Short mmCIF file of C-alpha atoms and ligand atoms in Angstrom, two decimals:
data_model
loop_
_atom_site.label_atom_id
_atom_site.label_comp_id
_atom_site.label_asym_id
_atom_site.label_seq_id
_atom_site.Cartn_x
_atom_site.Cartn_y
_atom_site.Cartn_z
CA MET A 544 -35.67 -74.29 44.75
CA THR A 545 -37.43 -73.27 47.79
CA ASN A 546 -36.90 -69.92 49.65
CA GLU A 547 -34.69 -70.66 52.79
CA ARG A 548 -36.65 -68.34 55.07
CA ASN A 549 -40.00 -69.69 56.56
CA GLY A 550 -43.40 -67.97 56.03
CA ASP A 551 -43.15 -66.35 59.65
CA ALA A 552 -40.19 -64.65 58.58
CA ILE A 553 -41.42 -63.42 55.42
CA VAL A 554 -44.56 -62.19 57.21
CA ALA A 555 -42.63 -60.26 59.70
CA GLU A 556 -40.20 -58.59 57.50
CA SER A 557 -42.82 -57.36 54.66
CA PHE A 558 -45.66 -56.72 56.98
CA LEU A 559 -45.20 -52.85 57.28
CA ASP A 560 -44.12 -52.63 53.38
CA VAL A 561 -47.27 -54.38 52.52
CA ARG A 562 -49.42 -52.44 54.88
CA ALA A 563 -48.42 -49.32 53.48
CA LYS A 564 -48.84 -50.49 50.05
CA LEU A 565 -52.52 -51.39 50.63
CA LEU A 566 -53.01 -48.05 52.45
CA GLU A 567 -51.69 -46.64 49.25
CA VAL A 568 -54.45 -48.47 47.22
CA ALA A 569 -57.13 -47.93 49.90
CA ALA A 570 -56.34 -43.96 49.67
CA THR A 571 -56.48 -44.10 46.14
CA LEU A 572 -59.75 -45.68 45.46
CA ASP A 573 -61.08 -43.22 47.92
CA ARG A 574 -59.64 -40.51 46.48
CA ILE A 575 -61.58 -41.66 43.04
CA ASP A 576 -64.65 -41.97 44.62
CA ARG A 577 -64.57 -38.64 46.34
CA ALA A 578 -63.84 -37.24 42.77
CA CYS A 579 -66.60 -39.28 41.16
CA GLN A 580 -69.43 -37.63 43.55
CA SER A 581 -69.40 -34.53 41.45
CA GLU A 582 -69.00 -36.28 37.82
CA THR A 583 -68.73 -39.91 36.74
CA LEU A 584 -65.73 -41.63 35.18
CA GLN A 585 -65.57 -41.69 31.32
CA GLU A 586 -65.42 -45.15 29.76
CA ALA A 587 -61.87 -45.31 29.38
CA ALA A 588 -61.28 -44.66 32.75
CA GLN A 589 -64.00 -46.76 33.98
CA SER A 590 -62.75 -49.80 32.33
CA LYS A 591 -59.26 -49.04 34.04
CA ARG A 592 -61.06 -48.81 37.34
CA ASP A 593 -62.82 -52.15 36.92
CA LEU A 594 -59.47 -54.06 36.25
CA LEU A 595 -58.27 -52.46 39.46
CA GLY A 596 -61.48 -54.07 41.12
CA GLU A 597 -60.67 -57.48 39.36
CA ALA A 598 -57.30 -57.37 40.33
CA THR A 599 -58.17 -57.11 44.37
CA LYS A 600 -60.34 -60.25 43.63
CA ILE A 601 -57.01 -62.38 42.43
CA LEU A 602 -55.36 -60.90 45.27
CA LEU A 603 -58.02 -62.49 47.58
CA SER A 604 -57.66 -65.82 45.92
CA ASP A 605 -55.50 -68.73 46.95
CA ALA A 606 -53.75 -69.13 43.66
CA PRO A 607 -50.15 -70.06 43.63
CA ASN A 608 -49.55 -67.95 40.80
CA ARG A 609 -51.38 -64.42 41.71
CA ALA A 610 -48.64 -62.47 40.41
CA GLU A 611 -49.05 -64.38 36.91
CA GLN A 612 -52.52 -63.77 37.11
CA LEU A 613 -52.57 -60.15 37.83
CA GLN A 614 -49.92 -59.63 34.69
CA GLN A 615 -52.30 -61.76 32.48
CA LEU A 616 -55.35 -59.50 33.73
CA PHE A 617 -53.57 -56.21 32.59
CA SER A 618 -52.50 -57.75 29.26
CA ARG A 619 -53.87 -57.44 25.62
CA GLU A 620 -55.06 -61.13 24.25
CA TYR A 621 -52.68 -62.94 21.91
CA ASP A 622 -54.31 -64.22 18.87
CA ALA A 623 -52.36 -67.05 17.24
CA ASP A 624 -53.63 -65.88 13.74
CA TRP A 625 -51.77 -62.64 13.74
CA ARG A 626 -49.72 -63.51 10.90
CA GLU A 627 -52.60 -63.82 8.80
CA GLN A 628 -54.00 -60.62 9.93
CA PHE A 629 -50.83 -58.99 8.67
CA GLY A 630 -50.77 -60.70 5.54
CA PHE A 631 -47.79 -62.36 6.23
CA THR A 632 -47.34 -66.40 5.05
CA ALA A 633 -46.51 -68.64 7.95
CA ASN A 634 -43.53 -71.16 7.36
CA MET B 150 -19.06 -59.68 43.88
CA ASP B 151 -17.96 -59.13 40.28
CA TYR B 152 -21.06 -59.02 38.08
CA ILE B 153 -21.98 -57.88 34.28
CA ASP B 154 -25.02 -55.88 33.57
CA PRO B 155 -26.23 -57.36 30.08
CA HIS B 156 -28.55 -54.45 29.14
CA ILE B 157 -27.52 -50.90 30.10
CA HIS B 158 -27.53 -47.58 27.92
CA MET B 159 -24.38 -45.87 29.05
CA VAL B 160 -24.86 -43.30 26.03
CA SER B 161 -27.33 -42.10 28.59
CA ARG B 162 -25.54 -41.84 31.32
CA THR B 163 -22.82 -39.61 33.08
CA THR B 164 -18.98 -40.55 33.66
CA ASP B 165 -20.09 -40.60 37.31
CA ASP B 166 -22.36 -43.67 36.64
CA TYR B 167 -19.30 -45.61 35.31
CA ALA B 168 -17.53 -44.81 38.48
CA THR B 169 -20.24 -45.91 40.77
CA LEU B 170 -20.62 -48.87 38.64
CA ALA B 171 -17.27 -49.97 38.98
CA ARG B 172 -16.83 -49.16 42.50
CA MET B 173 -20.05 -51.52 43.06
CA GLY B 174 -18.20 -54.41 41.18
CA CYS B 175 -19.29 -54.03 37.50
CA VAL B 176 -16.71 -55.51 35.29
CA ALA B 177 -18.48 -55.64 31.89
CA MET B 178 -21.62 -54.54 30.26
CA SER B 179 -23.56 -55.00 27.07
CA GLU B 180 -25.36 -51.92 25.36
CA PRO B 181 -28.04 -52.81 23.06
CA ALA B 182 -28.85 -49.96 20.37
CA PHE B 183 -32.25 -48.39 21.27
CA TRP B 184 -34.44 -45.22 20.72
CA ALA B 185 -33.03 -42.35 21.37
CA GLY B 186 -35.98 -40.50 22.90
CA TYR B 187 -36.58 -38.81 19.30
CA ASP B 188 -36.47 -40.62 15.88
CA ARG B 189 -33.39 -40.03 14.14
CA GLY B 190 -33.77 -38.49 10.58
CA SER B 191 -30.95 -40.33 8.39
CA VAL B 192 -28.99 -43.18 8.28
CA ASP B 193 -26.22 -41.28 9.10
CA GLY B 194 -27.46 -40.57 12.41
CA PHE B 195 -27.55 -44.24 13.15
CA ARG B 196 -23.89 -44.57 11.70
CA ASP B 197 -22.83 -41.92 14.16
CA TYR B 198 -24.70 -43.76 16.88
CA PHE B 199 -22.72 -47.06 16.07
CA ARG B 200 -19.83 -45.37 16.27
CA GLN B 201 -20.46 -44.17 19.71
CA LEU B 202 -21.30 -47.56 20.67
CA THR B 203 -18.45 -49.25 19.16
CA GLU B 204 -15.67 -46.79 19.77
CA THR B 205 -16.63 -44.03 22.53
CA GLU B 206 -18.22 -46.01 25.11
CA PRO B 207 -15.61 -48.86 25.20
CA ALA B 208 -13.22 -46.13 25.76
CA ARG B 209 -15.13 -44.53 28.48
CA ALA B 210 -16.08 -47.67 30.26
CA ALA B 211 -12.23 -48.94 30.14
CA GLN B 212 -11.16 -45.73 32.12
CA TYR B 213 -13.12 -47.68 35.02
CA GLY B 214 -11.93 -50.90 34.19
CA ILE B 215 -14.98 -51.85 32.73
CA GLN B 216 -15.40 -53.82 29.42
CA HIS B 217 -18.19 -52.77 27.07
CA PHE B 218 -19.80 -54.95 24.65
CA THR B 219 -22.76 -53.92 22.22
CA TRP B 220 -25.61 -54.94 20.16
CA LEU B 221 -26.72 -53.23 16.97
CA CYS B 222 -29.78 -52.52 15.22
CA ILE B 223 -32.80 -50.17 14.60
CA ASN B 224 -35.10 -50.22 17.58
CA ALA B 225 -38.95 -50.98 17.17
CA LYS B 226 -40.14 -47.63 17.65
CA GLU B 227 -38.15 -46.19 14.79
CA ALA B 228 -39.05 -49.56 12.86
CA GLU B 229 -42.20 -47.83 12.02
CA ASN B 230 -40.28 -46.10 9.38
CA VAL B 231 -39.82 -49.06 7.14
CA SER B 232 -37.66 -47.52 4.59
CA LEU B 233 -35.29 -46.03 7.07
CA SER B 234 -35.02 -49.18 8.84
CA ARG B 235 -34.14 -51.16 5.66
CA GLU B 236 -31.16 -48.49 4.87
CA VAL B 237 -29.94 -49.07 8.54
CA ILE B 238 -30.05 -52.65 8.50
CA ALA B 239 -27.94 -52.60 5.20
CA MET B 240 -25.35 -50.41 7.00
CA ILE B 241 -25.25 -52.72 10.01
CA PRO B 242 -22.38 -54.91 8.29
CA GLU B 243 -20.01 -52.20 8.35
CA PHE B 244 -19.71 -52.69 12.04
CA LEU B 245 -20.24 -56.25 12.83
CA ASP B 246 -16.49 -56.85 12.79
CA LYS B 247 -15.63 -54.47 15.52
CA PRO B 248 -14.39 -55.82 18.33
CA ASN B 249 -16.89 -55.07 20.97
CA VAL B 250 -19.98 -56.55 18.92
CA LEU B 251 -21.86 -59.39 20.35
CA GLY B 252 -24.64 -59.15 17.77
CA ILE B 253 -28.16 -57.71 16.72
CA GLY B 254 -30.32 -55.93 19.13
CA GLU B 255 -32.20 -54.87 21.07
CA ILE B 256 -34.64 -55.90 18.32
CA GLY B 257 -38.41 -56.57 19.07
CA LEU B 258 -41.79 -55.18 19.02
CA ASN B 259 -42.90 -52.08 20.55
CA LYS B 260 -46.94 -51.66 19.73
CA ASN B 261 -46.93 -54.88 18.16
CA THR B 262 -47.42 -53.20 14.55
CA LYS B 263 -47.12 -54.80 11.23
CA ASN B 264 -44.23 -52.71 10.41
CA GLU B 265 -42.29 -53.47 13.32
CA ALA B 266 -42.98 -57.31 12.91
CA THR B 267 -41.80 -56.89 9.18
CA ILE B 268 -38.47 -55.38 10.60
CA PHE B 269 -38.03 -57.53 13.09
CA LEU B 270 -38.14 -60.23 10.52
CA GLU B 271 -35.61 -58.49 8.51
CA HIS B 272 -33.37 -58.25 11.42
CA LEU B 273 -33.77 -61.96 12.19
CA ASP B 274 -32.36 -62.53 8.35
CA LEU B 275 -29.52 -60.39 8.78
CA ALA B 276 -28.27 -62.31 12.09
CA ALA B 277 -29.01 -65.56 10.52
CA LYS B 278 -26.77 -64.59 7.49
CA TYR B 279 -24.12 -63.17 9.56
CA GLY B 280 -24.17 -65.83 12.28
CA GLN B 281 -25.11 -63.23 15.10
CA SER B 282 -26.30 -63.74 18.35
CA ILE B 283 -29.62 -61.66 19.16
CA LEU B 284 -30.84 -59.50 22.00
CA ILE B 285 -34.72 -58.98 21.98
CA HIS B 286 -36.91 -56.39 23.64
CA THR B 287 -40.32 -57.51 24.67
CA PRO B 288 -43.08 -54.64 24.63
CA HIS B 289 -44.17 -53.26 28.04
CA LEU B 290 -47.23 -53.20 30.29
CA GLU B 291 -50.50 -54.46 28.39
CA ASP B 292 -48.39 -55.02 25.01
CA LYS B 293 -45.89 -57.34 26.68
CA TYR B 294 -47.73 -60.85 26.50
CA GLN B 295 -49.03 -60.43 23.14
CA GLY B 296 -45.71 -58.96 21.84
CA THR B 297 -43.74 -61.79 23.37
CA ARG B 298 -45.89 -64.38 21.92
CA MET B 299 -45.47 -63.04 18.28
CA ILE B 300 -41.86 -62.43 18.80
CA LEU B 301 -41.61 -66.29 19.61
CA ASP B 302 -43.58 -67.32 16.90
CA MET B 303 -41.33 -65.43 14.53
CA LEU B 304 -38.14 -66.89 16.19
CA CYS B 305 -39.42 -70.19 16.22
CA ASP B 306 -40.38 -69.94 12.67
CA ASP B 307 -36.75 -69.47 11.39
CA GLN B 308 -35.12 -72.72 11.43
CA ARG B 309 -31.85 -71.07 10.79
CA LEU B 310 -31.76 -69.58 14.33
CA ASP B 311 -30.38 -71.38 17.45
CA PRO B 312 -32.49 -70.49 20.57
CA ASP B 313 -29.33 -70.77 22.64
CA ARG B 314 -27.94 -67.70 20.73
CA VAL B 315 -31.16 -65.73 21.53
CA LEU B 316 -31.75 -63.72 24.85
CA VAL B 317 -35.05 -62.36 25.15
CA ASP B 318 -35.50 -59.51 27.58
CA HIS B 319 -37.88 -57.85 30.00
CA VAL B 320 -39.54 -61.31 31.03
CA GLU B 321 -41.66 -61.25 33.48
CA GLU B 322 -44.17 -63.47 35.41
CA HIS B 323 -46.46 -64.30 32.53
CA THR B 324 -43.70 -64.43 29.77
CA ILE B 325 -40.82 -66.20 31.63
CA SER B 326 -41.86 -69.85 31.32
CA GLU B 327 -42.40 -69.44 27.50
CA VAL B 328 -39.44 -68.07 26.93
CA LEU B 329 -37.46 -70.39 29.35
CA ASP B 330 -39.26 -73.59 28.11
CA ARG B 331 -38.49 -72.97 24.43
CA GLY B 332 -35.08 -73.01 24.83
CA PHE B 333 -34.06 -68.93 25.02
CA TRP B 334 -32.27 -67.16 27.54
CA GLY B 335 -34.44 -64.70 29.55
CA GLY B 336 -33.32 -61.36 30.99
CA MET B 337 -35.23 -59.78 33.89
CA THR B 338 -35.20 -55.73 33.74
CA LEU B 339 -35.19 -54.05 36.94
CA TYR B 340 -36.73 -50.96 36.01
CA PRO B 341 -39.09 -48.58 38.08
CA VAL B 342 -43.11 -48.62 37.32
CA THR B 343 -42.96 -50.57 34.25
CA LYS B 344 -41.01 -53.65 34.56
CA CYS B 345 -39.72 -55.53 37.57
CA THR B 346 -38.55 -54.91 41.11
CA PRO B 347 -35.32 -56.55 42.55
CA GLU B 348 -37.90 -58.72 44.93
CA ARG B 349 -39.88 -60.14 42.09
CA ALA B 350 -36.80 -60.96 39.83
CA VAL B 351 -35.66 -62.92 42.78
CA ASP B 352 -39.07 -64.65 43.31
CA MET B 353 -38.59 -65.57 39.61
CA ILE B 354 -34.88 -66.78 40.11
CA GLU B 355 -36.23 -69.03 43.22
CA GLN B 356 -38.98 -70.45 41.10
CA THR B 357 -37.24 -71.35 37.99
CA GLY B 358 -33.76 -72.06 39.48
CA GLY B 359 -31.84 -69.44 37.63
CA GLU B 360 -31.15 -71.48 34.70
CA ARG B 361 -30.65 -69.48 31.43
CA LEU B 362 -31.77 -66.34 33.50
CA LEU B 363 -29.88 -62.81 33.41
CA ALA B 364 -30.70 -59.59 35.51
CA ASN B 365 -30.18 -56.24 33.76
CA SER B 366 -30.74 -52.34 34.58
CA ALA B 367 -31.68 -51.34 31.40
CA GLY B 368 -30.42 -48.17 32.73
CA ASP B 369 -30.89 -45.07 30.19
CA TRP B 370 -32.39 -41.75 29.72
CA GLY B 371 -35.65 -42.73 31.56
CA PRO B 372 -36.56 -43.00 35.30
CA SER B 373 -33.98 -45.83 35.95
CA LYS B 374 -31.31 -47.22 38.47
CA PRO B 375 -28.11 -47.94 36.98
CA THR B 376 -27.21 -49.87 40.20
CA ALA B 377 -30.14 -51.90 39.98
CA VAL B 378 -27.80 -55.33 39.59
CA PRO B 379 -26.09 -54.90 43.02
CA ASP B 380 -29.62 -54.35 44.45
CA LEU B 381 -30.85 -57.69 43.06
CA ILE B 382 -27.45 -59.00 44.58
CA PHE B 383 -28.43 -57.51 48.00
CA GLU B 384 -31.88 -59.16 47.88
CA MET B 385 -30.82 -62.45 47.16
CA ARG B 386 -27.95 -62.37 50.01
CA ARG B 387 -31.08 -61.19 52.38
CA ARG B 388 -32.60 -64.05 51.45
CA SER B 389 -29.70 -66.28 52.24
CA LEU B 390 -29.55 -67.66 48.82
CA PRO B 391 -26.14 -69.55 47.85
CA GLU B 392 -23.57 -67.21 46.69
CA SER B 393 -23.00 -69.85 43.85
CA LEU B 394 -26.66 -69.17 42.74
CA ILE B 395 -25.89 -65.27 42.97
CA ARG B 396 -22.78 -65.40 40.81
CA LYS B 397 -24.71 -67.54 38.46
CA VAL B 398 -27.12 -65.07 37.53
CA VAL B 399 -25.03 -62.00 37.58
CA TYR B 400 -21.87 -63.42 36.24
CA ASP B 401 -21.59 -66.81 34.95
CA ASN B 402 -24.78 -66.89 32.88
CA PRO B 403 -23.92 -63.51 30.90
CA LEU B 404 -20.66 -64.85 30.45
CA GLU B 405 -21.91 -68.07 29.14
CA PHE B 406 -24.77 -66.19 26.78
CA PHE B 407 -22.32 -63.58 25.44
CA SER B 408 -19.42 -66.49 24.84
CA LYS B 409 -21.63 -67.97 22.00
CA SER B 410 -20.66 -64.48 20.00
CA LYS B 411 -17.57 -65.03 18.24
CA GLN B 412 -16.15 -61.77 18.75
CA PHE B 413 -16.75 -61.74 22.97
CA ASN B 414 -13.13 -61.49 24.48
CA PHE B 415 -13.47 -60.89 28.00
CA THR B 416 -10.64 -60.84 30.76
CA PRO B 417 -11.79 -61.89 34.14
CA ARG B 418 -10.04 -59.84 36.73
CA GLY B 419 -7.00 -61.17 38.05
ZN1 ZN C 1509 -33.07 -51.36 26.22
#
């Protein structure tokens, strides 16, 4: 199914909303950096900060499924052997 | 437009919410059993909760012309207490013949632990033995992908279960395809912060065509919006999507899925 609206219309109606969201992201990253001038991030926070950096790279790509890729980036891995690890016997 | 909210926790909402939902076109809802915000101490705590779900809420909804249905289980969070879970599972059949019960739910995983998986499997066994439909909760945030895959593994391992009688809820961009491709129904939950916005939900409807897809508010005691389904309808209209597609997602699909439960008895508005 394709969206009935064309790209021009979507850009026009979403521009201010996306602009505001990007500004929030930019200001948050600035805020983190300012706080890090006095002390560096702990390991757990640093790995989260790194994920945010990875996420912005996905946004810059031309992939058709950027939302799905972000979801995957923020997800724990699936291990098909989970049943064995739990001691379950698969049918 | 008349609509159905297939996943909303009305025990946590005020009577004013029933009134608002009725005014916005809600004609039916289904309420899965879930976590109360604290761990219940005994099987009798669940028995009282199931009475609330099968007696009190249908009466409260009926005052506003809304038909209330429900699903019973012990939720994944409390499934960490395996012995209590088994007592609750053994007690559930007392309620399966109540007129508004559609099946077992919302069962699933929360942190994808062994105890959660054990109790999930025991719920599947209960559903298979009693021929019940199933409503599934998938975990949130970083646990969703792994947990959804584990849930699908367990569902597909059990040959007694018909995917057409299972609704896998809280699907998002990275889990929706696998759920629908394997023949299950998928539910999109419109919920602030941890789940999905109406805009992203409509993107998924556009990309999948809306087949076997439902939308719900999951309104509960947390930050949530019980009127989220009307927000989705509004977003679909804003995009000039056909009324037939809107109706399919918010009315026809829930009706078709609920109709697989033998006790589902719905009277459309005349
Ligand atoms: Zn729920």
